[in-house]
Short mmCIF file of C-alpha atoms and ligand atoms in Angstrom, two decimals:
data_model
loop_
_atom_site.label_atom_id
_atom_site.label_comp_id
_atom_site.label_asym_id
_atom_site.label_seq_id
_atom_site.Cartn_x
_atom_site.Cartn_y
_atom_site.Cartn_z
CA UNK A 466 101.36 117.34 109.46
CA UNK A 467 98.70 119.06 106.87
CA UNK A 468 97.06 122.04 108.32
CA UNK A 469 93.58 122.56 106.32
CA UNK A 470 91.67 125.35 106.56
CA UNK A 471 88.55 125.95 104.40
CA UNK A 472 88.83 129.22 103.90
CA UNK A 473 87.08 131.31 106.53
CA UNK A 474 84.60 128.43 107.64
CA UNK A 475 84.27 125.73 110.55
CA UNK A 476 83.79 122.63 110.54
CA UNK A 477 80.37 122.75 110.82
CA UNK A 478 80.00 125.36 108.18
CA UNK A 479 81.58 123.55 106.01
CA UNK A 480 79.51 120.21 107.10
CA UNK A 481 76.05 122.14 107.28
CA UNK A 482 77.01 124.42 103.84
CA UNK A 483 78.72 122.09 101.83
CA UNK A 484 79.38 118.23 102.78
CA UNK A 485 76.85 116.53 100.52
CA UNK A 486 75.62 119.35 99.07
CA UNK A 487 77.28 122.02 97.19
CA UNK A 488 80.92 121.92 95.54
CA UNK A 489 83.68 124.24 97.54
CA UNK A 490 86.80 125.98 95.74
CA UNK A 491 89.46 125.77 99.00
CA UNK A 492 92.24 128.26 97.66
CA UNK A 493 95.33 127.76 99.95
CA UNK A 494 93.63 125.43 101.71
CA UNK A 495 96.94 123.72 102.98
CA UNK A 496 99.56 126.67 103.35
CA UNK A 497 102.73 126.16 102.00
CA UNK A 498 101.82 123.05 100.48
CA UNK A 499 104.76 120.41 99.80
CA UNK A 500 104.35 117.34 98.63
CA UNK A 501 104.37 113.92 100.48
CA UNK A 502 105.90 111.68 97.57
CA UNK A 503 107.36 112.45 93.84
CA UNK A 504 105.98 111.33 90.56
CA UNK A 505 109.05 108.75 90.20
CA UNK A 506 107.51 107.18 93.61
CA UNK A 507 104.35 107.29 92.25
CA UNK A 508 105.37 105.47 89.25
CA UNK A 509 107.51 102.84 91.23
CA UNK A 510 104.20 102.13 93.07
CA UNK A 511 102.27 101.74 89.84
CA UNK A 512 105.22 98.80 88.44
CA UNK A 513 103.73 96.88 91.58
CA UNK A 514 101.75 93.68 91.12
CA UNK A 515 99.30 94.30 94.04
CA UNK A 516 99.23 98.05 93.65
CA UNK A 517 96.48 99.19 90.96
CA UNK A 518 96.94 102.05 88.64
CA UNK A 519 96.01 103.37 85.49
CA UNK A 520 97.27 105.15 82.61
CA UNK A 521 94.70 107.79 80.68
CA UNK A 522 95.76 108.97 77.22
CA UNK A 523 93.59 111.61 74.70
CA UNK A 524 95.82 112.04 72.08
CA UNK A 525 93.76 113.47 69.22
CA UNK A 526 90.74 113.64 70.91
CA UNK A 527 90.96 109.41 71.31
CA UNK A 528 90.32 108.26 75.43
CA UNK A 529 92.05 105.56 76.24
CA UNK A 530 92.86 103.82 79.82
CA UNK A 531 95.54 101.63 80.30
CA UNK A 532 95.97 99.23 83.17
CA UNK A 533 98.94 98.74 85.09
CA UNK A 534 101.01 97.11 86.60
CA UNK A 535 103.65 99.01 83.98
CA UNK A 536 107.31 97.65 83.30
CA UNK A 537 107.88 101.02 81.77
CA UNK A 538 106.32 104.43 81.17
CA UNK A 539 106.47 105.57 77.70
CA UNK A 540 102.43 105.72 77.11
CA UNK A 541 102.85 108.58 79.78
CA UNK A 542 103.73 111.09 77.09
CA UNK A 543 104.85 114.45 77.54
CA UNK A 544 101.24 116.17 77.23
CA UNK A 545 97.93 114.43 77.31
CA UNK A 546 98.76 111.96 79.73
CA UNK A 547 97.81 110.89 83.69
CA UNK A 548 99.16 108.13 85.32
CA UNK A 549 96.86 107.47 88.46
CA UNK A 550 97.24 105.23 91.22
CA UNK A 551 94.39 103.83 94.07
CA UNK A 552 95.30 103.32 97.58
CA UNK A 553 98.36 105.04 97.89
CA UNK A 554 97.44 105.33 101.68
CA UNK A 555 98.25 101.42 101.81
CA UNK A 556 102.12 101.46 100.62
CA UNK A 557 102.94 105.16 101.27
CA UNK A 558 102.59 106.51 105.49
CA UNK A 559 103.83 110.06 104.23
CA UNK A 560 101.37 110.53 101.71
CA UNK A 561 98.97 108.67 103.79
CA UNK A 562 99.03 111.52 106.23
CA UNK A 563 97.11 113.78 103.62
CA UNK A 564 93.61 111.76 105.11
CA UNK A 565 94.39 112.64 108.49
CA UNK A 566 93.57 116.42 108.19
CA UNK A 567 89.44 114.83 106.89
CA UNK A 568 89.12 113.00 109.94
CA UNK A 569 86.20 114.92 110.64
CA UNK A 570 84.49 112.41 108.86
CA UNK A 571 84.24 109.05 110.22
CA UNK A 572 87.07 106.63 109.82
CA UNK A 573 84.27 103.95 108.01
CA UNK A 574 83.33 106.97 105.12
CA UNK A 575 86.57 107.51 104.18
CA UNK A 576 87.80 104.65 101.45
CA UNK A 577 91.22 105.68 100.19
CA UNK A 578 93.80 108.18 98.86
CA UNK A 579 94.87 108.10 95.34
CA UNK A 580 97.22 109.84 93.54
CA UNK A 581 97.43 111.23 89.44
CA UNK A 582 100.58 112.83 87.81
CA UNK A 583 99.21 114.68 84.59
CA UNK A 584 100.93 116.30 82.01
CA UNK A 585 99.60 119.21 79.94
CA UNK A 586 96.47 118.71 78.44
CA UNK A 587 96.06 115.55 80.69
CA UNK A 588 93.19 114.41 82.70
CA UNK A 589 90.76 111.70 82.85
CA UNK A 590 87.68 113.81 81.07
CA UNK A 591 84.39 114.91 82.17
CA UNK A 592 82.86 112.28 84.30
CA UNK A 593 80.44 111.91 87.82
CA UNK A 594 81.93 110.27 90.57
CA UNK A 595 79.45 108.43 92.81
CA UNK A 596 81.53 109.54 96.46
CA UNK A 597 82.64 112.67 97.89
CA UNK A 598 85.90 113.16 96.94
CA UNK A 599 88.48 115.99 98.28
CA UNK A 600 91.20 117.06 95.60
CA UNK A 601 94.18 118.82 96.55
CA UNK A 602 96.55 120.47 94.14
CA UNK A 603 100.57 119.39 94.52
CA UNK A 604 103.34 120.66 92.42
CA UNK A 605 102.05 122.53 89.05
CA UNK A 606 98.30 123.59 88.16
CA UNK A 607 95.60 122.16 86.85
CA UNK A 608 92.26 123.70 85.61
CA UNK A 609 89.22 122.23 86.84
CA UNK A 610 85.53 123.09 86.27
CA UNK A 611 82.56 121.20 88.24
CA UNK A 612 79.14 121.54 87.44
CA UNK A 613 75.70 120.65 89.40
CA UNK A 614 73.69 117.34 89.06
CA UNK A 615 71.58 117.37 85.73
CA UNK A 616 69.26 113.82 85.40
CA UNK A 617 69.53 114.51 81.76
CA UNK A 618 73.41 114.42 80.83
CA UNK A 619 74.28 111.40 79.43
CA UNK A 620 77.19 109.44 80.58
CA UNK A 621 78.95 107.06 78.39
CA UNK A 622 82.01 104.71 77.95
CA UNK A 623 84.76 105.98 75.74
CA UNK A 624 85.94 102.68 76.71
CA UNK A 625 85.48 99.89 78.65
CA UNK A 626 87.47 101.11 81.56
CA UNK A 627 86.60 104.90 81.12
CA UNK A 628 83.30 106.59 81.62
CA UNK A 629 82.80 109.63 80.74
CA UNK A 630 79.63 112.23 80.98
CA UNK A 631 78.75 114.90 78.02
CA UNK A 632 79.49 118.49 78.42
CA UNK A 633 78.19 120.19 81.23
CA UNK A 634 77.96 124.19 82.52
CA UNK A 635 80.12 124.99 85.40
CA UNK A 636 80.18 126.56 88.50
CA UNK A 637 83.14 126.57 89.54
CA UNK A 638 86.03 127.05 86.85
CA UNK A 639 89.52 127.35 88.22
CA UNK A 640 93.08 127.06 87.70
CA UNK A 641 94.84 125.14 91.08
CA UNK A 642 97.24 125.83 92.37
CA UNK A 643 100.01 124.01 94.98
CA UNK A 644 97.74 123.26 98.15
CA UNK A 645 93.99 124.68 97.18
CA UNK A 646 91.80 121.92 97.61
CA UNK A 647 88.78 121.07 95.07
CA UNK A 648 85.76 119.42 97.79
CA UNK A 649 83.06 117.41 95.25
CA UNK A 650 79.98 116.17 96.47
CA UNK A 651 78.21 113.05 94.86
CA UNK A 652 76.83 113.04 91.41
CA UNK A 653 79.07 116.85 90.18
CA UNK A 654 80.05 116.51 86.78
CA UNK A 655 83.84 117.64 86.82
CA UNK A 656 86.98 117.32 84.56
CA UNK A 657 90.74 118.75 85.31
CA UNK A 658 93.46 119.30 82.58
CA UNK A 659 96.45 119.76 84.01
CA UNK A 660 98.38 122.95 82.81
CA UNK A 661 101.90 121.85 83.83
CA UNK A 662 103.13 118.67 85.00
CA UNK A 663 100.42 117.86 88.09
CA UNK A 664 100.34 116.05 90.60
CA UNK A 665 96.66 115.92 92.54
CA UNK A 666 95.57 114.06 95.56
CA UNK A 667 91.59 112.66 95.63
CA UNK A 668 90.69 111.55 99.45
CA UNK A 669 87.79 109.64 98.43
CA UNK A 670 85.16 108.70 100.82
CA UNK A 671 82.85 105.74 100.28
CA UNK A 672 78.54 105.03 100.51
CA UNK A 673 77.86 101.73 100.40
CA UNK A 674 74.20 101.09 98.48
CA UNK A 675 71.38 99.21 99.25
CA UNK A 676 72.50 96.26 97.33
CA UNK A 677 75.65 95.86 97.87
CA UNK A 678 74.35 96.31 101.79
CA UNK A 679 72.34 93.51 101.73
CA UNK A 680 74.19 91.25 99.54
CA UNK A 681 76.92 91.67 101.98
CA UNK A 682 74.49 90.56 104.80
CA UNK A 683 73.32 87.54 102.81
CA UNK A 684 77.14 86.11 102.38
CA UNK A 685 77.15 86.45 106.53
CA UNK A 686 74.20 84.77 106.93
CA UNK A 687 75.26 82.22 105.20
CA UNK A 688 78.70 81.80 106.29
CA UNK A 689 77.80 82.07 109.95
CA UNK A 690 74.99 79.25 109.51
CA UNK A 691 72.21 82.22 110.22
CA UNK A 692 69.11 82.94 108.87
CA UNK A 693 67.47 79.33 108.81
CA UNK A 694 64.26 80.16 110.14
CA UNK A 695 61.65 79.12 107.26
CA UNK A 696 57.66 80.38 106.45
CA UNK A 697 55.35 78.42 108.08
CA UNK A 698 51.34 79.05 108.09
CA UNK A 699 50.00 76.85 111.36
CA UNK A 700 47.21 79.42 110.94
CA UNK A 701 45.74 78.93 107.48
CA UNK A 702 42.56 78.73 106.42
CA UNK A 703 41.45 77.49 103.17
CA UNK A 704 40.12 79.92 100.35
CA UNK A 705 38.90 80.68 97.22
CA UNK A 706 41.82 81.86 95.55
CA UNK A 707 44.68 79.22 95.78
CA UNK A 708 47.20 81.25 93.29
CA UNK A 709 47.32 84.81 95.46
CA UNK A 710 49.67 85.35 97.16
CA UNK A 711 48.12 87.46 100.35
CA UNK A 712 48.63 90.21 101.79
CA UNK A 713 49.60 88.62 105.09
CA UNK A 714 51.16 85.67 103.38
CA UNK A 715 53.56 88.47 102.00
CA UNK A 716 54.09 89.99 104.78
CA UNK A 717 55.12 87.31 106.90
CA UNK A 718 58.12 86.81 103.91
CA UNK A 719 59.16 90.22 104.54
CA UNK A 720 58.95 89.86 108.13
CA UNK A 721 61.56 86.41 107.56
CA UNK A 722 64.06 88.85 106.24
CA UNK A 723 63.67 91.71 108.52
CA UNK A 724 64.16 89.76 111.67
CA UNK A 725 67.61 88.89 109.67
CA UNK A 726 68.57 92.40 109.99
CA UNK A 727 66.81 93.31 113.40
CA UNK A 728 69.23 90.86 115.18
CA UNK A 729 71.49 93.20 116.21
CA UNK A 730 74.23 90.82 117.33
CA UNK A 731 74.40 89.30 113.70
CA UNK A 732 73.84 92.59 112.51
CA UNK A 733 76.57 94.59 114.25
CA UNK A 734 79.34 91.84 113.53
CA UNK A 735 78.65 91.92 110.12
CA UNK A 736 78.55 95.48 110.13
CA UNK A 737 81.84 95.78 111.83
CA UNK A 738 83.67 92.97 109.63
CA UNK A 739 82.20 94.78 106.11
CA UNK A 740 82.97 98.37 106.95
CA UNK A 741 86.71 97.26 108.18
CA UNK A 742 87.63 94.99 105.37
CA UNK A 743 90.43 97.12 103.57
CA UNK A 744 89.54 97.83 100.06
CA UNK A 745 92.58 96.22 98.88
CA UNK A 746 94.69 93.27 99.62
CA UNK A 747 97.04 94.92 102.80
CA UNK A 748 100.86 94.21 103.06
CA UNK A 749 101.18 94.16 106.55
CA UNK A 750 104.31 93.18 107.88
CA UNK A 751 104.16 90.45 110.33
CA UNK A 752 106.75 89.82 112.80
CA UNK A 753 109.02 87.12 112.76
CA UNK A 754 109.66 87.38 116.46
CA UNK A 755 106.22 88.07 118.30
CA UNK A 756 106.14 89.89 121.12
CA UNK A 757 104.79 88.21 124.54
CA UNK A 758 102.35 89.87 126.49
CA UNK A 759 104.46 90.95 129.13
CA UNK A 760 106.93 91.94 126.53
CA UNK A 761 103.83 94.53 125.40
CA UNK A 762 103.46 95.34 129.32
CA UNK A 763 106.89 96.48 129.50
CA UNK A 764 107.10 98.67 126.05
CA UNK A 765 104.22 100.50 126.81
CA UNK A 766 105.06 101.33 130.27
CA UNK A 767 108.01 103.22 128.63
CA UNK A 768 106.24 106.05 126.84
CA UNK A 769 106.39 104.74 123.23
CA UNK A 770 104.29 105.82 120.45
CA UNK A 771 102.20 102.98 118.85
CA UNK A 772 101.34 103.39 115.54
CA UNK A 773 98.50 101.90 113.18
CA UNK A 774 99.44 101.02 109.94
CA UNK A 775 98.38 102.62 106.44
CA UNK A 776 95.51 101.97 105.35
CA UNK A 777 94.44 99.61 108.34
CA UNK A 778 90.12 100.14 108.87
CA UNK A 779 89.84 100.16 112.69
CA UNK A 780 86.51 100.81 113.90
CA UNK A 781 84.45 100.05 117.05
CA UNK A 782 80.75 99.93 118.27
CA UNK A 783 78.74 99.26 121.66
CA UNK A 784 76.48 96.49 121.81
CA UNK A 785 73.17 96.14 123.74
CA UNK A 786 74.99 93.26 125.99
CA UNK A 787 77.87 96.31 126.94
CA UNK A 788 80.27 95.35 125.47
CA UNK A 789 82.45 96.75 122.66
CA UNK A 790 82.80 95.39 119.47
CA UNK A 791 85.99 95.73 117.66
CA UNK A 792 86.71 95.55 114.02
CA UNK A 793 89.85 95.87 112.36
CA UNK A 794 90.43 94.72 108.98
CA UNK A 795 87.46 92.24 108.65
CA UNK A 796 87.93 90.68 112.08
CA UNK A 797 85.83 91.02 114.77
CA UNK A 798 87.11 91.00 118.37
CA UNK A 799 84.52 91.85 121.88
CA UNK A 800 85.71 93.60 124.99
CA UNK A 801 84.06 94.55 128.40
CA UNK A 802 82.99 98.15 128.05
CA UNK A 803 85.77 99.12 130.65
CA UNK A 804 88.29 99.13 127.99
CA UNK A 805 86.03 101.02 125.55
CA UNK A 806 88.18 104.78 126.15
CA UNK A 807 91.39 102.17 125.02
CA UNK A 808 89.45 100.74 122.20
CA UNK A 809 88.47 104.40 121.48
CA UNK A 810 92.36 105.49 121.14
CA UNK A 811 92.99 102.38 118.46
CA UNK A 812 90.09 103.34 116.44
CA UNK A 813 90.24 107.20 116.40
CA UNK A 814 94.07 107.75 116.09
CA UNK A 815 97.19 106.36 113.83
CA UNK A 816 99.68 107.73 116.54
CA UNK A 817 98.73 107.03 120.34
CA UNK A 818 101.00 107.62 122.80
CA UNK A 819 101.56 104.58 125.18
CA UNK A 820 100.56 106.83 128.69
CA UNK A 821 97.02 107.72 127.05
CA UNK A 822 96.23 104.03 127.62
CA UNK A 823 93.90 103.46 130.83
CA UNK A 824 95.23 100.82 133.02
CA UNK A 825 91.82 99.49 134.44
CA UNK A 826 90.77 95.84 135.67
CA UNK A 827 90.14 94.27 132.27
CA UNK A 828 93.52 95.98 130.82
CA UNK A 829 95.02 92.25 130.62
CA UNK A 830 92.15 91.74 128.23
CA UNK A 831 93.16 94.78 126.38
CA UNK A 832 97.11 93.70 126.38
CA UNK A 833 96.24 90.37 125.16
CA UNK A 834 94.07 91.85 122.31
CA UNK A 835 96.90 94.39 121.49
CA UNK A 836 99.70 92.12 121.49
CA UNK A 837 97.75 89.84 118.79
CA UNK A 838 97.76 93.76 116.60
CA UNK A 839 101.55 93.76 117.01
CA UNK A 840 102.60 90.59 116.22
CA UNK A 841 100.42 90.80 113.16
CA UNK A 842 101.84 94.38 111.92
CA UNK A 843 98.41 96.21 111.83
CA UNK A 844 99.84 98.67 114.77
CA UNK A 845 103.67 99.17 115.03
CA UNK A 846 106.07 101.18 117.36
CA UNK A 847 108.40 103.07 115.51
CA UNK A 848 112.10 102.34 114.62
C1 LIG B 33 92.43 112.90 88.61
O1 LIG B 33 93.15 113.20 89.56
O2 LIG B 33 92.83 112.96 87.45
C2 LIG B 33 91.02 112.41 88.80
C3 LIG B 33 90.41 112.90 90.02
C4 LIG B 33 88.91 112.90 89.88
O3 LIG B 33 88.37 113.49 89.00
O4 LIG B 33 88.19 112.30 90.69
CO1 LIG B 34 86.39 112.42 89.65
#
């Protein structure tokens, strides 16, 4: 367990100060910091196939970004080097616990935790990131600076892989050390060197855009045989100028496509299925021997801890018909609103103990749903 403080502020300070807005130095902010994995895990992870990683060299003042997976590690030299790896939430549950203590945010916001080993001089430049990102210091120190937004700095690609912004003033300009925590809001220009051998931790969070929004909803519409309803103009009249296009005339368009969005069944299951769909393919471990509902009965009547796997999205809504909505991982599942507080318990925690689980009329419902999880490895009891 990671115990964060941010220095002498709440949660809402923090949230009304800084979340979005301003950069925050956290010095100390986990006590005692030790941490979750070593760099020979991390680059065990980064020899994987379906793990992605990356390895950034500036030797004489020359970027260059590598991509993995790597057989071996020699272009991580012994200075100007970082080897950094996406995700690690996915294969990792120990260093996956470093989300947990950002769970003030919403599950959906927060996309991953990824992991860079730096040696001196390393670091992958001066650069914007477009999310929030929270970077905690492990073993050795690195010196960061992090400036505010400025329209006019430039950002270019050393490579193709590797963008990178121009020089920037800074506002914050700091060596880290073991457990202080760098918070970054949208848009900061910021670069770390590592001093000594680094390791540094980025929980990244994730804003989806208006196009990427919307293209999303198109593919659902389509795939779910939705949006079919065409233009039609029972009401014209005929006038002068046949190549306008009128104001009405363009208005009714509009109107096709935001009745698309305004059904809020279609709406809310796509919703559900985008913002759960893990950002990268998940190696969930499926049992060989499923478990029977009344084998799922009789566990949890026994006090067990249920656990949901790394990196699983889990997230739930209330529709306008009461019921709740489900999503985990890109599927979509509905419940009567009775079960919602059990619903609740898979969406908001990775640990639930079996006794916080109402027993209520539709709780069948909720074993049958639950058993499905199990035999397909998203949750898990421990060995
Ligand atoms: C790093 O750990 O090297 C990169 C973190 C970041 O700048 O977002
Ligand atoms: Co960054």
């Amino acid at each position: 367990m990671f115990q964060l403080t941010i220095n002498d502020l709440s949660i809402s300070d923090f949230l009304s100060l800084y979340w979005q807005k301003q950069p925050l130095l956290i010095k100390g902010g986990f006590k005692d910091f030790v941490d979750p994995i070593e760099p020979e895990e991390l680059a065990g992870l980064a020899m994987e196939e379906s793990i992605e990683s990356r390895i950034v060299t500036n030797h004489d003042e020359t970027w260059e970004a590598h991509h993995g997976p790597f057989e071996d590690f020699s272009l991580l030299t012994d200075s100007n080097a970082t080897l950094l790896v996406q995700a690690v939430d996915h294969w990792h549950p120990n260093a996956a616990e470093l989300i947990e203590p950002f769970r003030f945010i919403p599950n959906w916001r927060i996309d991953d935790l990824m992991i860079s080993y730096s040696t001196p001089g390393g670091g992958v430049g001066p650069h914007l990131d477009q999310y929030d990102v929270f970077i905690i210091q492990g073993q050795g120190k690195r010196h960061w600076r992090v400036g505010l937004p400025n329209p006019s700095l430039r950002e270019f690609a050393q490579n193709k892989s590797l963008l990178q912004v121009e020089a920037f003033d800074a506002i914050i300009d700091a060596v880290l050390e073991p457990g202080d925590i760098l918070y970054i809001p949208p848009g900061h220009p910021h670069e770390g060197y590592a001093i000594e051998n680094a390791l540094n931790y980025s929980v990244g969070f994730r804003a989806p855009n208006q196009r990427d929004l919307i293209s999303s909803f198109a593919d659902y519409l389509i795939d779910n045989e939705l949006g079919k309803k065409r233009y039609g103009d029972a009401d014209y009249v005929a006038r002068a100028s046949i190549g306008l296009v009128s104001e009405k005339e363009r208005n009714r368009l509009k109107n096709l496509i935001i009745d698309t969005v305004n059904d809020e069944s279609a709406f809310q299951n796509w919703l559900g299925k985008t913002l759960s769909t893990p950002k990268h393919e998940m190696d969930l471990y499926e049992l060989e021997e499923s478990y029977s509902e009344e084998d799922i009965t009789g566990i949890l009547l026994e006090e067990t801890v249920l656990i949901r796997a790394g990196g699983v999205r889990a997230l739930y809504q209330l529709t306008e018909d009461n019921l709740v909505l489900l999503s985990i991982n890109g599927e979509n599942y509905h419940l009567c609103a009775v079960n919602q507080k059990n619903i609740q318990l898979l969406c908001d925690h990775i640990e639930i103990c079996s006794d916080e689980f109402e027993k209520n009329e539709k709780w069948l419902d909720f074993i049958r749903l639950l058993t499905k999880l199990i035999n397909e490895g998203i949750y898990y009891f421990p060995e």
